[in-house]
Coordinates of C-alpha atoms and ligand atoms in Angstrom, one line a residue:
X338 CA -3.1 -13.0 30.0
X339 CA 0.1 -14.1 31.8
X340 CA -0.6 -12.0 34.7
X341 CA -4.3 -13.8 35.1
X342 CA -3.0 -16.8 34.7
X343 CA -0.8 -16.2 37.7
X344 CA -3.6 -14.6 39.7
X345 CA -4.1 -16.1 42.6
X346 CA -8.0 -17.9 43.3
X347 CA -9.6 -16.0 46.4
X348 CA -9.7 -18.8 49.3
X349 CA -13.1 -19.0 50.7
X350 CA -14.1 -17.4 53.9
X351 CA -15.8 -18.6 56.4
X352 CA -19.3 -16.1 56.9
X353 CA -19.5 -13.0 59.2
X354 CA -20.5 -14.1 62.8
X355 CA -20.1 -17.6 62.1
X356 CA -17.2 -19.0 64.2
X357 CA -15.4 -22.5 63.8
X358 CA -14.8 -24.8 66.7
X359 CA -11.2 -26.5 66.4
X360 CA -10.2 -29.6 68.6
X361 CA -8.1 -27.1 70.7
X362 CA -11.5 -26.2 72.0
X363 CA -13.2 -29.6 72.4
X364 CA -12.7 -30.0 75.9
X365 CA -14.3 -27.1 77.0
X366 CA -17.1 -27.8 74.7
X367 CA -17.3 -31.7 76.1
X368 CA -17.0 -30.4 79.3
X369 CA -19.4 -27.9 79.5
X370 CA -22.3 -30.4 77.5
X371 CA -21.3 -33.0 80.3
X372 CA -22.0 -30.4 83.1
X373 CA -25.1 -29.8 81.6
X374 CA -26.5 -33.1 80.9
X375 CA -25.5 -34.4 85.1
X376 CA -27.7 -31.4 86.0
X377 CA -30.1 -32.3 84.0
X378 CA -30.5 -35.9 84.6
X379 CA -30.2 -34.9 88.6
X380 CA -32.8 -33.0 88.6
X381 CA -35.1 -34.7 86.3
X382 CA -35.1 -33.3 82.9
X383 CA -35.1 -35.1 79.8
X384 CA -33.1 -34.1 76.6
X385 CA -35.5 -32.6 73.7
X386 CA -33.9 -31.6 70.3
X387 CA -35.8 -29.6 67.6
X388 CA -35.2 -28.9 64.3
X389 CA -33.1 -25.8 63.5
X390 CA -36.0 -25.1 60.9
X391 CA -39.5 -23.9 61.6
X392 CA -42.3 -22.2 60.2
X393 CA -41.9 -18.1 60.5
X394 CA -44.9 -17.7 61.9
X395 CA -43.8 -20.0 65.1
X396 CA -41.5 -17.0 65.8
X397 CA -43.8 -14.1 64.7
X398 CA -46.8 -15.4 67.0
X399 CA -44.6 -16.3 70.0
X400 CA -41.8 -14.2 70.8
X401 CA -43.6 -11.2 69.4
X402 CA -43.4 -8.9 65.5
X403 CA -41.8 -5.8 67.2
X404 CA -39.3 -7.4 69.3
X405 CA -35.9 -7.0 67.7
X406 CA -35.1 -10.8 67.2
X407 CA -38.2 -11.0 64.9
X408 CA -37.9 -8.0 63.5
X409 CA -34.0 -7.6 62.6
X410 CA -32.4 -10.6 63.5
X411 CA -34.4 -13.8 61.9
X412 CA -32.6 -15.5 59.2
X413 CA -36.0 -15.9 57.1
X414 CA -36.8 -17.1 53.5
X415 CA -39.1 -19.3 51.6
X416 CA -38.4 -22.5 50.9
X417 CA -38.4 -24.3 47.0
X418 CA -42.3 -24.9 47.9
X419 CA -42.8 -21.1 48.6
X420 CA -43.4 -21.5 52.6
X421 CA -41.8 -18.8 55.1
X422 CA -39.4 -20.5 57.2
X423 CA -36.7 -19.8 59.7
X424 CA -33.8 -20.8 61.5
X425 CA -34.3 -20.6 65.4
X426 CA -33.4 -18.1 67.0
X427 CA -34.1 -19.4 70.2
X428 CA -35.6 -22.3 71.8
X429 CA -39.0 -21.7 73.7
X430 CA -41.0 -21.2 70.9
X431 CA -40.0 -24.9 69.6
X432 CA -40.1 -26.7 72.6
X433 CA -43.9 -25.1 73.1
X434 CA -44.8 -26.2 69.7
X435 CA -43.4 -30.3 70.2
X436 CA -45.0 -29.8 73.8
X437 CA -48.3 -29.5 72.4
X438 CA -47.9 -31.3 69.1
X439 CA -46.8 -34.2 71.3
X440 CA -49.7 -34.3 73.3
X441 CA -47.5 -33.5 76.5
X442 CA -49.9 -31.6 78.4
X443 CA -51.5 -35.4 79.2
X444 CA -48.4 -36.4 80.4
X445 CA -47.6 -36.1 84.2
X446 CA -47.2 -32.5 85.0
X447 CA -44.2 -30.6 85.3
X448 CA -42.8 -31.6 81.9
X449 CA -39.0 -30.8 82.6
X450 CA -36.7 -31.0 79.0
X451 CA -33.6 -29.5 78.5
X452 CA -31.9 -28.7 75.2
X453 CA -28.0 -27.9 73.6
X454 CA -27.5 -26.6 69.9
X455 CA -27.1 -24.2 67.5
X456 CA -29.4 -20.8 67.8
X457 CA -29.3 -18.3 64.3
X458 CA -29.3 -14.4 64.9
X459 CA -28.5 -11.9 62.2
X460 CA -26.9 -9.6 65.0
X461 CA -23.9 -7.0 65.1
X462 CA -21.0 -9.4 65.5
X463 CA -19.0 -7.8 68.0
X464 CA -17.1 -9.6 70.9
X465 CA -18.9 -12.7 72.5
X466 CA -22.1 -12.3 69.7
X467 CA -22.5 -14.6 67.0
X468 CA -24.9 -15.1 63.8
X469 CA -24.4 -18.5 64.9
X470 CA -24.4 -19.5 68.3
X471 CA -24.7 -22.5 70.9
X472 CA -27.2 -22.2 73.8
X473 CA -28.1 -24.6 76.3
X474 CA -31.2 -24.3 78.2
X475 CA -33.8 -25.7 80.6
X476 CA -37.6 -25.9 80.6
X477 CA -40.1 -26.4 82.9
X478 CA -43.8 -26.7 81.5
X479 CA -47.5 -27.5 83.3
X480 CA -46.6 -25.8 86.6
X481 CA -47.1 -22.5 88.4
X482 CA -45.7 -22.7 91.6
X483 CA -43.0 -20.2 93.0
X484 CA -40.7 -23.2 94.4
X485 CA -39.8 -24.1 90.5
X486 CA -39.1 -21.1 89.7
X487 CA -36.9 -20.6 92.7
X488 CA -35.4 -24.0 91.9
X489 CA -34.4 -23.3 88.6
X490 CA -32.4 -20.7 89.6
X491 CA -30.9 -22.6 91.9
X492 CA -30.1 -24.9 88.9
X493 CA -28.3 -22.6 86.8
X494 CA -26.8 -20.4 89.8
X495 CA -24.9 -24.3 91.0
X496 CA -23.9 -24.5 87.1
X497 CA -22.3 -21.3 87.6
X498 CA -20.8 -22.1 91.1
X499 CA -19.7 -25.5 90.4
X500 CA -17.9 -24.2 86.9
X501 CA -16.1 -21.7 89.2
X502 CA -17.2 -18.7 87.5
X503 CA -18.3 -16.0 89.7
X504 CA -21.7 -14.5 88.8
X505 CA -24.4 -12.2 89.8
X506 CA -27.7 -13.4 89.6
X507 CA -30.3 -10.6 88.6
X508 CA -34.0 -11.1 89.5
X509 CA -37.3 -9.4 88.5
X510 CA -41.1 -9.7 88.0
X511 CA -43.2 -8.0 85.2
X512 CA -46.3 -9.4 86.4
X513 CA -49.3 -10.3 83.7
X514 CA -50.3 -8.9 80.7
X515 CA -52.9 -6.4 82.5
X516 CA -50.0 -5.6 85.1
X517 CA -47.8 -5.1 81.6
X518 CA -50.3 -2.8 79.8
X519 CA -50.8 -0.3 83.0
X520 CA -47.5 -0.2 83.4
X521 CA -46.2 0.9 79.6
X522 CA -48.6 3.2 80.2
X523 CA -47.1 5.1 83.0
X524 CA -43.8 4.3 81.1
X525 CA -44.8 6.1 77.9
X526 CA -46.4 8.8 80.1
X527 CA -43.0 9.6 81.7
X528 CA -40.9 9.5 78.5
X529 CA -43.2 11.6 76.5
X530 CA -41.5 14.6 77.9
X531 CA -38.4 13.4 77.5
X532 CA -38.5 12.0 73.7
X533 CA -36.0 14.1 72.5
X534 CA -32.8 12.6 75.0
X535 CA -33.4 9.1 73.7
X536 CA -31.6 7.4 70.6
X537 CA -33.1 7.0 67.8
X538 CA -33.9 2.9 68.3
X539 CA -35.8 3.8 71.9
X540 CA -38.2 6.5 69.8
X541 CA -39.5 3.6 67.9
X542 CA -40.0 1.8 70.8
X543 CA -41.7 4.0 72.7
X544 CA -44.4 3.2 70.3
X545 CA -43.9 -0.2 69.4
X546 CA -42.0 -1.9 72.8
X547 CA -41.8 0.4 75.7
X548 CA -40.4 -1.8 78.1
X549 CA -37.3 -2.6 75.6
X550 CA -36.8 1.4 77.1
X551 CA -35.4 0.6 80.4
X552 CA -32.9 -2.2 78.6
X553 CA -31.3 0.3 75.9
X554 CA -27.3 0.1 76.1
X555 CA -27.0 3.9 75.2
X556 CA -25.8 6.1 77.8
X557 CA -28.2 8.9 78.0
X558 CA -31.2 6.0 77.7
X559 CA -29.8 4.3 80.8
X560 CA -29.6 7.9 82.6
X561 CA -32.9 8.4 82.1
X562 CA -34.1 5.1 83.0
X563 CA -33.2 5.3 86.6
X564 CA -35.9 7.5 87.6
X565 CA -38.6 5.7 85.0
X566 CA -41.7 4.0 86.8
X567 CA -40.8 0.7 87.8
X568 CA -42.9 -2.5 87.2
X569 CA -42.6 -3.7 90.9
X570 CA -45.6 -0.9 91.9
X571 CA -47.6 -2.1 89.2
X572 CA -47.8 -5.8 90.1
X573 CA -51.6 -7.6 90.3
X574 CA -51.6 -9.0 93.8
X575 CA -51.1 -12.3 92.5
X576 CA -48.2 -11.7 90.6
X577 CA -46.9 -10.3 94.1
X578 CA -47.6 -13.0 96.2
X579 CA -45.9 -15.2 93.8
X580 CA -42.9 -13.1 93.0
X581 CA -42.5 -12.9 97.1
X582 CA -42.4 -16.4 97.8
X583 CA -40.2 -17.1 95.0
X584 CA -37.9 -14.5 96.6
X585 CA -38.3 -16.2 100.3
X586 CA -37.5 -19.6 98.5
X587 CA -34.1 -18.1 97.0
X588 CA -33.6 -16.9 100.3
X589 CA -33.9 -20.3 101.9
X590 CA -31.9 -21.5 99.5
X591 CA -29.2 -19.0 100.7
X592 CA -28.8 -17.7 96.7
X593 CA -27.6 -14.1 96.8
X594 CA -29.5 -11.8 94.1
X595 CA -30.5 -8.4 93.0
X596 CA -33.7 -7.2 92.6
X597 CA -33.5 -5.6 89.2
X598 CA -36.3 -3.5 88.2
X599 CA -34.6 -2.7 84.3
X600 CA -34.9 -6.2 83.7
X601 CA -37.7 -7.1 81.1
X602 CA -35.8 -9.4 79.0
X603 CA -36.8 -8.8 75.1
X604 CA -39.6 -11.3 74.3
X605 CA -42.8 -11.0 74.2
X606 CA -43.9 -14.7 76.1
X607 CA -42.1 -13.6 78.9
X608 CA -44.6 -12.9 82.4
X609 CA -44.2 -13.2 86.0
X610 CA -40.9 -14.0 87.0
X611 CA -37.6 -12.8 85.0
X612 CA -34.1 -12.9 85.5
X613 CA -30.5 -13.4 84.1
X614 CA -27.2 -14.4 85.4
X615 CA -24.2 -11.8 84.8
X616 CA -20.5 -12.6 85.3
X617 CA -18.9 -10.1 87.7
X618 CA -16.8 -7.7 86.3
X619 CA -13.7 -8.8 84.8
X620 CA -10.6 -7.5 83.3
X621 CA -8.5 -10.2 81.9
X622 CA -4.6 -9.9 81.5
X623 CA -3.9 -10.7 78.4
X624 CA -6.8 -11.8 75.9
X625 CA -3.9 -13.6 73.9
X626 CA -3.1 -12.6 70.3
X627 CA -5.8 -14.5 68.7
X628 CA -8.4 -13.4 70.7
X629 CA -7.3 -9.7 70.1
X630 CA -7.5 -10.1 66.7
X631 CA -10.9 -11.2 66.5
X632 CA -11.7 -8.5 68.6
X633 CA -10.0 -6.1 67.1
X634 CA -11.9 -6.6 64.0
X635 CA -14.9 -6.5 65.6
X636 CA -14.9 -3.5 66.7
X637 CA -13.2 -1.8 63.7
X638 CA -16.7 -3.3 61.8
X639 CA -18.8 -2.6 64.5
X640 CA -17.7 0.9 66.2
X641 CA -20.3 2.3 66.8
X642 CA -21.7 -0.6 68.6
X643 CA -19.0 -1.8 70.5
X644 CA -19.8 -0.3 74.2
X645 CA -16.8 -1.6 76.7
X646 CA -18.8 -2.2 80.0
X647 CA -22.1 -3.2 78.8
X648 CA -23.6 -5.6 80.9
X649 CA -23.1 -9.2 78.4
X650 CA -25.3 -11.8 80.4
X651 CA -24.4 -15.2 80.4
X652 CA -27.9 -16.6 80.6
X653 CA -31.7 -15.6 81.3
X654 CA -34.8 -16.7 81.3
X655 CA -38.6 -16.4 83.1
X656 CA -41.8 -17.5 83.2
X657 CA -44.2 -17.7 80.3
X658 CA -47.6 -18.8 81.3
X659 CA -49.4 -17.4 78.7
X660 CA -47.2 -18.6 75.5
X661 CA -49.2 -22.8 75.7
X662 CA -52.4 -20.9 75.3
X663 CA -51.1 -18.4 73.0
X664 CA -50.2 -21.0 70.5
X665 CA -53.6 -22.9 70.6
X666 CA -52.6 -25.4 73.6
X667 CA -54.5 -25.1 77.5
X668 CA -53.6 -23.1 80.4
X669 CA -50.2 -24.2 81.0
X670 CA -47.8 -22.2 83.1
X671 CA -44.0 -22.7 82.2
X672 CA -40.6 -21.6 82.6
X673 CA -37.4 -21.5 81.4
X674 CA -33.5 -20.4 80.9
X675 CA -31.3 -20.7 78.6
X676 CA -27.4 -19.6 78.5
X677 CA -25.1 -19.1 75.9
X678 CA -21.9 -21.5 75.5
X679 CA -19.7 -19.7 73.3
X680 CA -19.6 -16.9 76.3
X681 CA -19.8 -19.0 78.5
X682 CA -16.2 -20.6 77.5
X683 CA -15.1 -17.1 76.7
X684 CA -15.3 -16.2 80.4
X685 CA -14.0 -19.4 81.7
X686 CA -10.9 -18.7 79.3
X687 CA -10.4 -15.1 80.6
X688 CA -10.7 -16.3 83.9
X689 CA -8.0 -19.2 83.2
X690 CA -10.6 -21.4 84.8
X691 CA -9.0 -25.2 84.6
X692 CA -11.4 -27.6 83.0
X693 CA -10.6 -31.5 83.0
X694 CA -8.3 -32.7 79.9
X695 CA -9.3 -35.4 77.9
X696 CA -7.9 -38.6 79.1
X697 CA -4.4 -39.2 78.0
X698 CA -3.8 -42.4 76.2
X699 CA -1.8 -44.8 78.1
X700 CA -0.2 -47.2 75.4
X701 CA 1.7 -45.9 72.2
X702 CA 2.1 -48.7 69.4
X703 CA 5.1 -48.3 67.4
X704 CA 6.0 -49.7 63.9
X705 CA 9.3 -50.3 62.1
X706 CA 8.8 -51.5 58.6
X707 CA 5.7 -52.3 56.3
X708 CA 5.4 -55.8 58.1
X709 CA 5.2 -54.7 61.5
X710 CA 2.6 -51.5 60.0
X711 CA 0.3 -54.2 59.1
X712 CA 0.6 -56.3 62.3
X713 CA 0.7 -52.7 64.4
X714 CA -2.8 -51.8 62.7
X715 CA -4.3 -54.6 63.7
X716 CA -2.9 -55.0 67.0
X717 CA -4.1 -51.2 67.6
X718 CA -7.7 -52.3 66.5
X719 CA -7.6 -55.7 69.1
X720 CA -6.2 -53.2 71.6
X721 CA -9.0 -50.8 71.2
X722 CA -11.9 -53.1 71.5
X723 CA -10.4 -54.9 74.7
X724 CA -11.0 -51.4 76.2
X725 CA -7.0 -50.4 76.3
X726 CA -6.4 -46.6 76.0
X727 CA -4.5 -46.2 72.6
X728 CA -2.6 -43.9 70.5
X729 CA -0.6 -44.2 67.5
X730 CA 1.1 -42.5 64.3
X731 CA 0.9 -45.2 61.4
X732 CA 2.1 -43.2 58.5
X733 CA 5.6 -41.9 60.5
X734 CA 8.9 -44.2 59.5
X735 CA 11.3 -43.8 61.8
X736 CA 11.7 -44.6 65.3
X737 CA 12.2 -41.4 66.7
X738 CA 9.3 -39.4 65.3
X739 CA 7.3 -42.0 66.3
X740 CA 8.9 -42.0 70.1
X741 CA 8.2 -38.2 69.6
X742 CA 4.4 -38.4 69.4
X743 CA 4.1 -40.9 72.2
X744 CA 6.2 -38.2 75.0
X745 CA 4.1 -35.3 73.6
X746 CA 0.7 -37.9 74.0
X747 CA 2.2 -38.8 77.7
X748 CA 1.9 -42.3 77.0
X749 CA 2.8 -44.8 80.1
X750 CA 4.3 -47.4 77.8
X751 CA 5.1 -47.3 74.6
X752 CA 4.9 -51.2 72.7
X753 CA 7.2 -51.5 69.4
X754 CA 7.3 -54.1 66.3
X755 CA 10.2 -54.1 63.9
X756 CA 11.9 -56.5 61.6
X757 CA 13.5 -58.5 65.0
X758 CA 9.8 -59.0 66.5
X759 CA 8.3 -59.7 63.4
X760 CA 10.6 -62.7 63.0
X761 CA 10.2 -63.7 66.7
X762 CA 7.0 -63.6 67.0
X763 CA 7.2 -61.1 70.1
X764 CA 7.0 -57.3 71.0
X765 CA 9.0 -54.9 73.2
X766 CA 7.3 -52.9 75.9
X767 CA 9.5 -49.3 76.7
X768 CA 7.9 -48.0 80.3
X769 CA 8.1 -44.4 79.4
X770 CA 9.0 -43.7 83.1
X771 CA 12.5 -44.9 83.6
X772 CA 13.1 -46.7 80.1
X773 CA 13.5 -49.9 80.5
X774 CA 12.6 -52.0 77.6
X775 CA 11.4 -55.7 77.7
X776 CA 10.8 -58.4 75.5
X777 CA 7.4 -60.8 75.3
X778 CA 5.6 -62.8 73.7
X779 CA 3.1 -61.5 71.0
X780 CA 0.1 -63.5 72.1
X781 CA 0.7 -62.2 75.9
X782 CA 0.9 -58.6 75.2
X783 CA -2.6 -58.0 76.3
X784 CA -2.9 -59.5 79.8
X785 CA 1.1 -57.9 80.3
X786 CA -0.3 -55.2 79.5
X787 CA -3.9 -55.2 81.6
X788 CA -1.0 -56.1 85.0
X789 CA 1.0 -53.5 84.3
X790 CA -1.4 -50.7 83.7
X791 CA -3.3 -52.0 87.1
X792 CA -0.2 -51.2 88.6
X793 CA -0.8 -47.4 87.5
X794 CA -4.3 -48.2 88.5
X795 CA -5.7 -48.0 85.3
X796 CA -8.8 -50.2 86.2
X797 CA -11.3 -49.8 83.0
X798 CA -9.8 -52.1 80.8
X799 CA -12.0 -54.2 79.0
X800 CA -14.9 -51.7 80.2
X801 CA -15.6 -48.3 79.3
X802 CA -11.7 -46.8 78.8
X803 CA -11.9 -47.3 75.3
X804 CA -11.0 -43.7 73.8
X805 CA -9.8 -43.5 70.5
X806 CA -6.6 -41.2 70.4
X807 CA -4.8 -40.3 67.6
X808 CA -1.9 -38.0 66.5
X809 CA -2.2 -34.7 67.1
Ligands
AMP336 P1 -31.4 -14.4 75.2 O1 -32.5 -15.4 75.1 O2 -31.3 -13.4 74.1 O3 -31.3 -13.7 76.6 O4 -30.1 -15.3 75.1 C1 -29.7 -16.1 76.2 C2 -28.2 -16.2 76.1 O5 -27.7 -16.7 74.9 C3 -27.5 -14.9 76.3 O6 -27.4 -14.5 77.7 C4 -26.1 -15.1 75.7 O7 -25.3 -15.8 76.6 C5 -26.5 -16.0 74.5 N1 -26.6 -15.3 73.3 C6 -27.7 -14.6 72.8 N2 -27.5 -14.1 71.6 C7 -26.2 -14.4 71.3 C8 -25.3 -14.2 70.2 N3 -25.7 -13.4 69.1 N4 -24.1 -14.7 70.2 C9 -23.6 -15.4 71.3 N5 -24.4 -15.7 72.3 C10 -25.7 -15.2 72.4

């Protein structure tokens, strides 16, 4: 009894795949969604958001049954009225669904939207792959021509560029559905004799997805799928002609690429144009101990499917100009990308890639004793809405802890109550840089304050430089 008593409760834990994001980490996050959104407004797209919910068959009929996101990696289940329904796995399928629901096809044509939020997989967690994961993406819907396919590549290849992170951009075509059908034809025609050197995932596709073949991560699949038939001889003359002037746009555009003839991506929607961006090869220093760990257990849980070297891409995406009709709507030809944050910020940190800080407060309001607390609190809340850049630590006593806080927050001036000030109706004003300390008048704290920091050439006050900052 006495030993269950001192048992000690199991804490709970957060779910396999699932990864928290901690402040540490905000600034790459606010960054990055920044990034995205200037790009986005630059070139025209508006922000779309759909729910994280949808019906099952919205996946099933769009990206495909025997693709392995439907198939193995849809979280799925009824709901308490008894309908299918699942979290997104990706976006496309969504964005189609509000385009039509919406009547967007009346609006003026191209519909450009972009997205950012939380995608569900039931994957292998292993490094840089998540159950739960962030993507970003872009889409273009109600036009054919090459240029926008050219352009967004150009998009997402400046992301890259501007970011700093060096990547390769990887470009194919797999032409229409008839070009498709010839073509796993020929492909199941040339691994027929060879059945036996493929793992056992690529046997079930040479039924079920052929063209998932030429994409398999295992070693003796990828030997073999060097000298497979490759989609580029198999092309309609229109998908061709298109495929070649999206290429001479890219090379206008001076974008360095490689014409990839493995990549099919691994949806079903996907025609015409394809393509991903990879990050060049890189070995870091020194992952840091955190990121070992997580590794590490990674790849004691997933062995067999960790593969050092695999090609991770950052982002892909292609045309689908059959997927509008697919799902009931008109002709509509579209395309898309979409890239994955959480490796995206894993390769910026490998790559010690600087990205802007937050803005540092500049003003640190101290308190000595409950009086000046009360008259501090306030005073932090009139500071704040006049648009001065703030910090504090209300629940510290003393002085020092406080005077603590405001060096580690880089504060340019720290402004300090006690007992004295209370009495005189006045406030000291400590310049952080060489210490001096000055005494003034309460009620002129605020325009002292909006000189001094001009000085510095602080210039937002009273606009946007409101940030709230607390301790950290
Ligand atoms: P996909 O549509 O599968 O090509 O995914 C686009 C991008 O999303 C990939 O290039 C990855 O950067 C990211 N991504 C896909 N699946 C995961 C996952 N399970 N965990 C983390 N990122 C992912």
């Amino acid at each position: 009894m006495a030993e269950a008593k001192t048992k000690q409760k199991k804490t709970p834990q957060i779910l396999r795949g699932m990864k928290d994001i901690l402040p540490e980490d905000e600034r790459y996050w606010s960054y990055i969604s920044k990034k995205v959104a200037d790009m986005a407004h630059t070139y025209g797209y508006g922000r779309i958001e759909t729910p994280h919910l949808e019906p099952t068959s919205l996946f099933v009929r769009s990206i495909g049954k025997d693709t392995d996101v439907v198939e193995k990696e849809m979280y799925t289940f009824d709901d308490r009225g008894g309908e299918s329904i699942s979290l997104r796995p990706e976006g496309t399928a969504s964005i189609v669904r509000a385009y039509i629901e919406h009547g967007m096809l009346n609006r003026p044509q191209p519909v450009k939207v972009y997205y950012f939020g939380p995608f569900f997989r039931y994957d292998r967690p292993q490094s840089g792959r998540y159950r739960q994961f962030n993507q970003f993406g872009f889409e273009v819907l109600g036009e054919a021509h090459p240029v926008i396919d050219a352009q967004l590549m150009m998009i997402c290849y400046n992301f890259f560029q501007e970011i700093g992170l060096p990547i390769s951009l990887q470009v194919n075509s797999i032409g229409s559905p008839d070009t498709r059908e010839e073509y796993q034809k020929a492909l199941v025609d040339y691994y027929k004799s060879r059945k036996n050197s493929l793992c056992e995932d690529c046997k079930k596709r040479m039924t079920k997805n052929p063209m998932r073949l030429l994409d398999c991560k295992e070693q003796d699949c990828q030997l073999l799928a060097q000298d497979a038939p490759q989609i580029i001889d198999f092309l309609d003359e229109e998908s061709n002609q298109h495929f070649v002037q999206v290429l001479e746009h890219l090379d206008s555009l001076e974008i360095p690429y490689t014409l990839n003839s493995r990549l099919v991506r691994g949806l079903d929607y996907y025609s015409g144009t394809v393509f991903e961006f990879w990050p060049e090869p890189f070995t870091a220093p020194d992952t840091g101990e955190e990121e070992k760990k997580e590794e590490a257990e990674n790849d004691k849980e997933d062995n067999d499917n960790a593969k050092p070297g695999s090609q991770s891409s950052l982002g892909g995406g292609g045309r689908y100009d059959y997927l509008v009709e697919m799902m009931g709507g008109p002709e509509t030809p579209a395309i898309g990308f979409a890239c994955g944050v959480e490796r995206l910020i894993k390769e910026i940190k490998n790559r010690d890639i600087k990205v802007p800080k937050r803005h540092d407060p500049d003003i640190f309001v101290a308190q000595l004793g409950d009086q000046a607390r009360k008259k501090c609190l306030k005073l932090f809340e009139e500071m704040r809405r006049q648009g001065f850049n703030v910090a504090e630590s209300f629940s510290k006593d003393g002085l020092k802890s406080q005077m603590e806080q405001a060096n580690k927050r880089r504060v340019k001036f720290t402004v300090i109550i006690g007992q004295k000030e209370i009495m005189d109706g006045t406030i000291l004003i400590r310049d952080m840089e060489n210490g001096i300390q000055e005494t003034v008048d309460f009620n002129k704290l605020l325009p002292e304050m909006k000189k001094r920091l001009e000085k510095y050439g602080v210039k937002e006050i009273n606009g946007k430089n409101n940030n709230h900052n607390q301790e950290n």
